[in-house]
Amino acid sequence: MLDPVIASRLQFALTTIVHIIFPVMSMGLAPFLIYFTWKDIRTDDPVYEQLRRFWTKIFAISFVVGTVTGIVLEFEFGTNFAAFSTAAGELFGGPLATEGMMAFMLEATFLGVFVFGREKVSDALYMVSAVAVGLGTWLSAVWILVANSWMQTPRGFELVRESDQLVISLVDPIAAYANPRFPWMFVHMQNAAVLSVALFMAGVAAYHIWQRGIDAEDNQQSARFWRKTLKIALVVLLVTAPFQAIHGDAYGRHVYETQPQKFAAMEAVWETDSYVPEYLFAVPTSLEHITDPRAKELLGIGIPGGASWLASGGNPQAEITGLNEFETEAPPVAIVFWSFRLMVAAGFWFILLAFWAAYRWWTDELYDDDLLHKAFVGSSLLGIFAVEVGWIVTEVGRQPWVIQGVLKTQDGVSPGLTGFEATLTLVGFVFVYTGLLGLYTYVIRRIIREGPPSVDGTSPTETATPSGVSGDD
């Protein structure tokens, strides 16, 4: 049987890694659906009705599965991390409750109108439902990230003793909930969600254009749908991919200032030093140093002074405090180090892919470059992958703390939890969540293969272009 602390951490990691897929899809799709709905109402162009209906299916399924998997996370605070819940419940419970009462109820209420009410309500009310669903989706992120960001940079509290136990008492709600980390996390996460969905949409469209041989002459309506999808996704990708890199650079400096131990783990700096290189690739030559990518016996490629430049915002001579200077044990350095590099590498690939596609669009070859289409198909899930490894950096890099500098993770685990109980539930969640993810993948794949819905009784393979609109618009 696993140690209850290890088993509980693995279980929460598993459920979070699977769950985050669905909020990313719903949050990322929300602005697209608002745009499609607005264009559908304003232009009465059948392609926007198709876009709205097709992507609403995927949004609704993601919302449902995300709700099921998200509720489990809140229960785990009680079953596996009862000591944490007892200590931080006064502060942590508020955002979670508000997320349910405000954001979830707003989203769930108007989702019914948005999914089933197009022919039953006025255009104005239907547009309101689209905005309300999108707003509810993003408000959920607000309150979840308020709670998580407070764990990274806790503010506005004091420790008091109740029944011979130290608990966290909220003394300044504004300082706590508007903590320094929240705006950085919110902007980075929401942009990442939109970027991930833009990549997914582009990959699906590229698949149909390339692999399934969409031909505008023989299959005009379907061809126009996928070409429109690819262009819209590309426009969003051109904005979000460079912005994510620029914002991430500034975010890294914020982490350096507020969580120096996490930053040291991201760069695997053990000894305090200046002019620290930014290793792009590093492999220890000895298995004894596998957790130390900066071991002396090292095969690596790095940028001299790069890590110092990142930490300071332009000074390659800046000093970085090493992990050996901190009193607490270091986070799992290799996990944080490599997750950070995978995230950054994916981000630069997204920028390259966006500008490659933009060039092909400019040269009027966007639909003819099979290599580009293959690249989009291969990258369709990389946005979600980047979100996953980004969250690994965020959460694993904070260890050994569950609340930075206040409560260690091992002290937040339920005191009465046994290794047998924790291992048993972990194994059960592996099977259940694997099944849920497999079922979700099957349903989404089936929707994608079926293609766009028919409009006004025509099949997707029939010509149904409005007057004055070309088939490859």
PDB file of C-alpha atoms in Angstrom, residues 246-415:
ATOM      1  CA  ILE A 246       5.084  37.783 -24.026  1.00  0.00           C
ATOM      2  CA  HIS A 247       2.854  37.399 -20.982  1.00  0.00           C
ATOM      3  CA  GLY A 248       4.651  34.242 -19.904  1.00  0.00           C
ATOM      4  CA  ASP A 249       7.979  36.069 -19.936  1.00  0.00           C
ATOM      5  CA  ALA A 250       6.609  38.713 -17.557  1.00  0.00           C
ATOM      6  CA  TYR A 251       4.873  36.018 -15.489  1.00  0.00           C
ATOM      7  CA  GLY A 252       8.227  34.286 -14.995  1.00  0.00           C
ATOM      8  CA  ARG A 253       9.682  37.439 -13.428  1.00  0.00           C
ATOM      9  CA  HIS A 254       6.687  37.608 -11.078  1.00  0.00           C
ATOM     10  CA  VAL A 255       7.357  34.014  -9.983  1.00  0.00           C
ATOM     11  CA  TYR A 256      11.030  34.888  -9.427  1.00  0.00           C
ATOM     12  CA  GLU A 257       9.995  37.760  -7.149  1.00  0.00           C
ATOM     13  CA  THR A 258       7.242  35.986  -5.192  1.00  0.00           C
ATOM     14  CA  GLN A 259       8.280  32.297  -5.219  1.00  0.00           C
ATOM     15  CA  PRO A 260      12.078  32.207  -5.604  1.00  0.00           C
ATOM     16  CA  GLN A 261      12.278  28.536  -4.649  1.00  0.00           C
ATOM     17  CA  LYS A 262       9.861  27.594  -7.439  1.00  0.00           C
ATOM     18  CA  PHE A 263      11.841  29.675  -9.927  1.00  0.00           C
ATOM     19  CA  ALA A 264      15.062  27.972  -8.837  1.00  0.00           C
ATOM     20  CA  ALA A 265      13.389  24.598  -9.425  1.00  0.00           C
ATOM     21  CA  MET A 266      12.203  25.729 -12.879  1.00  0.00           C
ATOM     22  CA  GLU A 267      15.821  26.486 -13.767  1.00  0.00           C
ATOM     23  CA  ALA A 268      17.335  23.748 -11.545  1.00  0.00           C
ATOM     24  CA  VAL A 269      19.666  26.214  -9.816  1.00  0.00           C
ATOM     25  CA  TRP A 270      21.128  24.558  -6.727  1.00  0.00           C
ATOM     26  CA  GLU A 271      23.800  27.080  -5.790  1.00  0.00           C
ATOM     27  CA  THR A 272      23.211  30.832  -5.704  1.00  0.00           C
ATOM     28  CA  ASP A 273      24.872  32.306  -8.758  1.00  0.00           C
ATOM     29  CA  SER A 274      24.744  35.088 -11.319  1.00  0.00           C
ATOM     30  CA  TYR A 275      24.983  34.886 -15.112  1.00  0.00           C
ATOM     31  CA  VAL A 276      22.994  31.647 -14.895  1.00  0.00           C
ATOM     32  CA  PRO A 277      22.490  29.965 -18.287  1.00  0.00           C
ATOM     33  CA  GLU A 278      19.065  29.047 -19.633  1.00  0.00           C
ATOM     34  CA  TYR A 279      19.370  25.390 -20.536  1.00  0.00           C
ATOM     35  CA  LEU A 280      17.246  24.453 -23.526  1.00  0.00           C
ATOM     36  CA  PHE A 281      18.277  20.835 -23.240  1.00  0.00           C
ATOM     37  CA  ALA A 282      20.154  19.125 -20.425  1.00  0.00           C
ATOM     38  CA  VAL A 283      20.783  15.472 -19.621  1.00  0.00           C
ATOM     39  CA  PRO A 284      22.915  14.285 -16.692  1.00  0.00           C
ATOM     40  CA  THR A 285      25.482  11.700 -17.713  1.00  0.00           C
ATOM     41  CA  SER A 286      25.054   9.820 -14.437  1.00  0.00           C
ATOM     42  CA  LEU A 287      21.831   8.263 -13.175  1.00  0.00           C
ATOM     43  CA  GLU A 288      22.788   9.442  -9.693  1.00  0.00           C
ATOM     44  CA  HIS A 289      22.079  13.016 -10.831  1.00  0.00           C
ATOM     45  CA  ILE A 290      18.857  12.347 -12.713  1.00  0.00           C
ATOM     46  CA  THR A 291      16.968  14.849 -10.525  1.00  0.00           C
ATOM     47  CA  ASP A 292      19.637  17.504 -11.109  1.00  0.00           C
ATOM     48  CA  PRO A 293      19.653  18.731 -14.729  1.00  0.00           C
ATOM     49  CA  ARG A 294      22.541  21.063 -13.792  1.00  0.00           C
ATOM     50  CA  ALA A 295      24.837  18.419 -12.391  1.00  0.00           C
ATOM     51  CA  LYS A 296      28.488  18.973 -13.221  1.00  0.00           C
ATOM     52  CA  GLU A 297      28.599  15.869 -15.416  1.00  0.00           C
ATOM     53  CA  LEU A 298      26.105  17.277 -17.874  1.00  0.00           C
ATOM     54  CA  LEU A 299      25.335  17.135 -21.556  1.00  0.00           C
ATOM     55  CA  GLY A 300      23.316  20.217 -22.423  1.00  0.00           C
ATOM     56  CA  ILE A 301      22.694  23.180 -24.676  1.00  0.00           C
ATOM     57  CA  GLY A 302      22.106  26.523 -22.988  1.00  0.00           C
ATOM     58  CA  ILE A 303      21.983  30.276 -23.492  1.00  0.00           C
ATOM     59  CA  PRO A 304      24.636  31.987 -21.311  1.00  0.00           C
ATOM     60  CA  GLY A 305      22.971  34.317 -18.822  1.00  0.00           C
ATOM     61  CA  GLY A 306      19.520  33.369 -20.145  1.00  0.00           C
ATOM     62  CA  ALA A 307      17.974  32.341 -16.822  1.00  0.00           C
ATOM     63  CA  SER A 308      19.290  35.484 -15.132  1.00  0.00           C
ATOM     64  CA  TRP A 309      17.906  37.572 -17.988  1.00  0.00           C
ATOM     65  CA  LEU A 310      14.493  35.910 -17.607  1.00  0.00           C
ATOM     66  CA  ALA A 311      14.457  36.462 -13.845  1.00  0.00           C
ATOM     67  CA  SER A 312      15.411  40.135 -14.012  1.00  0.00           C
ATOM     68  CA  GLY A 313      13.765  41.186 -17.244  1.00  0.00           C
ATOM     69  CA  GLY A 314      16.936  41.945 -19.152  1.00  0.00           C
ATOM     70  CA  ASN A 315      19.991  41.672 -16.894  1.00  0.00           C
ATOM     71  CA  PRO A 316      22.080  38.563 -17.716  1.00  0.00           C
ATOM     72  CA  GLN A 317      24.191  39.194 -14.585  1.00  0.00           C
ATOM     73  CA  ALA A 318      21.223  38.962 -12.188  1.00  0.00           C
ATOM     74  CA  GLU A 319      21.638  36.657  -9.202  1.00  0.00           C
ATOM     75  CA  ILE A 320      19.355  33.654  -8.716  1.00  0.00           C
ATOM     76  CA  THR A 321      19.031  32.152  -5.255  1.00  0.00           C
ATOM     77  CA  GLY A 322      19.876  28.454  -5.342  1.00  0.00           C
ATOM     78  CA  LEU A 323      17.727  25.669  -3.921  1.00  0.00           C
ATOM     79  CA  ASN A 324      20.358  24.860  -1.300  1.00  0.00           C
ATOM     80  CA  GLU A 325      19.739  28.255   0.326  1.00  0.00           C
ATOM     81  CA  PHE A 326      16.174  27.413   1.361  1.00  0.00           C
ATOM     82  CA  GLU A 327      15.402  25.734   4.661  1.00  0.00           C
ATOM     83  CA  THR A 328      12.684  23.462   3.261  1.00  0.00           C
ATOM     84  CA  GLU A 329      13.388  20.563   0.932  1.00  0.00           C
ATOM     85  CA  ALA A 330      13.431  21.288  -2.785  1.00  0.00           C
ATOM     86  CA  PRO A 331      10.482  20.430  -5.052  1.00  0.00           C
ATOM     87  CA  PRO A 332      10.901  17.467  -7.443  1.00  0.00           C
ATOM     88  CA  VAL A 333      13.339  19.424  -9.595  1.00  0.00           C
ATOM     89  CA  ALA A 334      13.415  17.241 -12.692  1.00  0.00           C
ATOM     90  CA  ILE A 335       9.610  17.290 -13.010  1.00  0.00           C
ATOM     91  CA  VAL A 336       9.435  21.065 -12.705  1.00  0.00           C
ATOM     92  CA  PHE A 337      12.501  21.651 -14.905  1.00  0.00           C
ATOM     93  CA  TRP A 338      11.291  19.507 -17.801  1.00  0.00           C
ATOM     94  CA  SER A 339       7.640  20.523 -17.550  1.00  0.00           C
ATOM     95  CA  PHE A 340       8.659  24.164 -17.840  1.00  0.00           C
ATOM     96  CA  ARG A 341      10.744  23.460 -20.938  1.00  0.00           C
ATOM     97  CA  LEU A 342       8.032  21.409 -22.593  1.00  0.00           C
ATOM     98  CA  MET A 343       5.559  24.244 -22.017  1.00  0.00           C
ATOM     99  CA  VAL A 344       7.920  26.877 -23.419  1.00  0.00           C
ATOM    100  CA  ALA A 345       8.874  24.713 -26.418  1.00  0.00           C
ATOM    101  CA  ALA A 346       5.197  24.164 -27.220  1.00  0.00           C
ATOM    102  CA  GLY A 347       4.556  27.900 -26.972  1.00  0.00           C
ATOM    103  CA  PHE A 348       7.262  28.749 -29.504  1.00  0.00           C
ATOM    104  CA  TRP A 349       5.990  26.024 -31.820  1.00  0.00           C
ATOM    105  CA  PHE A 350       2.530  27.578 -31.706  1.00  0.00           C
ATOM    106  CA  ILE A 351       3.974  30.933 -32.769  1.00  0.00           C
ATOM    107  CA  LEU A 352       5.898  29.327 -35.619  1.00  0.00           C
ATOM    108  CA  LEU A 353       2.826  27.393 -36.729  1.00  0.00           C
ATOM    109  CA  ALA A 354       0.651  30.513 -36.662  1.00  0.00           C
ATOM    110  CA  PHE A 355       3.028  32.577 -38.789  1.00  0.00           C
ATOM    111  CA  TRP A 356       3.650  29.681 -41.166  1.00  0.00           C
ATOM    112  CA  ALA A 357      -0.090  29.401 -41.762  1.00  0.00           C
ATOM    113  CA  ALA A 358      -0.449  33.173 -42.049  1.00  0.00           C
ATOM    114  CA  TYR A 359       2.220  33.214 -44.758  1.00  0.00           C
ATOM    115  CA  ARG A 360       0.391  30.467 -46.645  1.00  0.00           C
ATOM    116  CA  TRP A 361      -2.824  32.432 -46.337  1.00  0.00           C
ATOM    117  CA  TRP A 362      -1.074  35.540 -47.692  1.00  0.00           C
ATOM    118  CA  THR A 363       0.259  33.541 -50.676  1.00  0.00           C
ATOM    119  CA  ASP A 364      -3.198  32.015 -51.234  1.00  0.00           C
ATOM    120  CA  GLU A 365      -1.922  28.501 -50.461  1.00  0.00           C
ATOM    121  CA  LEU A 366      -3.581  27.941 -47.091  1.00  0.00           C
ATOM    122  CA  TYR A 367      -5.750  25.100 -48.402  1.00  0.00           C
ATOM    123  CA  ASP A 368      -3.066  23.495 -50.570  1.00  0.00           C
ATOM    124  CA  ASP A 369      -0.142  22.989 -48.160  1.00  0.00           C
ATOM    125  CA  ASP A 370      -0.491  19.375 -47.026  1.00  0.00           C
ATOM    126  CA  LEU A 371       2.547  19.655 -44.747  1.00  0.00           C
ATOM    127  CA  LEU A 372       0.916  22.570 -42.937  1.00  0.00           C
ATOM    128  CA  HIS A 373      -2.315  20.599 -42.593  1.00  0.00           C
ATOM    129  CA  LYS A 374      -0.405  17.656 -41.124  1.00  0.00           C
ATOM    130  CA  ALA A 375       1.312  20.024 -38.687  1.00  0.00           C
ATOM    131  CA  PHE A 376      -2.062  21.399 -37.550  1.00  0.00           C
ATOM    132  CA  VAL A 377      -3.498  17.905 -37.130  1.00  0.00           C
ATOM    133  CA  GLY A 378      -0.447  16.819 -35.123  1.00  0.00           C
ATOM    134  CA  SER A 379      -0.666  19.949 -32.975  1.00  0.00           C
ATOM    135  CA  SER A 380      -4.420  19.886 -32.357  1.00  0.00           C
ATOM    136  CA  LEU A 381      -4.034  18.613 -28.768  1.00  0.00           C
ATOM    137  CA  LEU A 382      -0.702  20.263 -27.991  1.00  0.00           C
ATOM    138  CA  GLY A 383      -2.428  23.310 -26.522  1.00  0.00           C
ATOM    139  CA  ILE A 384      -4.085  21.151 -23.874  1.00  0.00           C
ATOM    140  CA  PHE A 385      -0.763  19.382 -23.318  1.00  0.00           C
ATOM    141  CA  ALA A 386       0.905  22.762 -22.714  1.00  0.00           C
ATOM    142  CA  VAL A 387      -1.793  23.650 -20.177  1.00  0.00           C
ATOM    143  CA  GLU A 388      -1.198  20.351 -18.379  1.00  0.00           C
ATOM    144  CA  VAL A 389       2.572  20.774 -18.057  1.00  0.00           C
ATOM    145  CA  GLY A 390       2.078  24.435 -17.126  1.00  0.00           C
ATOM    146  CA  TRP A 391      -0.096  23.412 -14.205  1.00  0.00           C
ATOM    147  CA  ILE A 392       2.499  20.798 -13.224  1.00  0.00           C
ATOM    148  CA  VAL A 393       5.045  23.615 -12.979  1.00  0.00           C
ATOM    149  CA  THR A 394       2.598  25.644 -10.895  1.00  0.00           C
ATOM    150  CA  GLU A 395       1.614  22.920  -8.438  1.00  0.00           C
ATOM    151  CA  VAL A 396       4.682  20.690  -8.211  1.00  0.00           C
ATOM    152  CA  GLY A 397       6.951  23.737  -8.123  1.00  0.00           C
ATOM    153  CA  ARG A 398       5.185  24.948  -4.948  1.00  0.00           C
ATOM    154  CA  GLN A 399       6.047  21.783  -3.048  1.00  0.00           C
ATOM    155  CA  PRO A 400       6.553  20.981  -0.231  1.00  0.00           C
ATOM    156  CA  TRP A 401       3.903  23.630   0.506  1.00  0.00           C
ATOM    157  CA  VAL A 402       0.195  23.331  -0.121  1.00  0.00           C
ATOM    158  CA  ILE A 403      -0.121  26.960   1.067  1.00  0.00           C
ATOM    159  CA  GLN A 404       3.144  28.694   0.298  1.00  0.00           C
ATOM    160  CA  GLY A 405       5.096  29.270   3.508  1.00  0.00           C
ATOM    161  CA  VAL A 406       2.101  28.457   5.730  1.00  0.00           C
ATOM    162  CA  LEU A 407       1.084  24.788   5.512  1.00  0.00           C
ATOM    163  CA  LYS A 408       3.003  21.848   4.080  1.00  0.00           C
ATOM    164  CA  THR A 409       1.244  19.319   1.876  1.00  0.00           C
ATOM    165  CA  GLN A 410       2.018  16.404   4.209  1.00  0.00           C
ATOM    166  CA  ASP A 411       0.360  18.302   7.069  1.00  0.00           C
ATOM    167  CA  GLY A 412      -2.773  18.950   5.014  1.00  0.00           C
ATOM    168  CA  VAL A 413      -3.642  15.291   4.418  1.00  0.00           C
ATOM    169  CA  SER A 414      -6.542  13.763   6.364  1.00  0.00           C
ATOM    170  CA  PRO A 415      -5.051  12.469   9.631  1.00  0.00           C
TER     171      PRO A 415
END
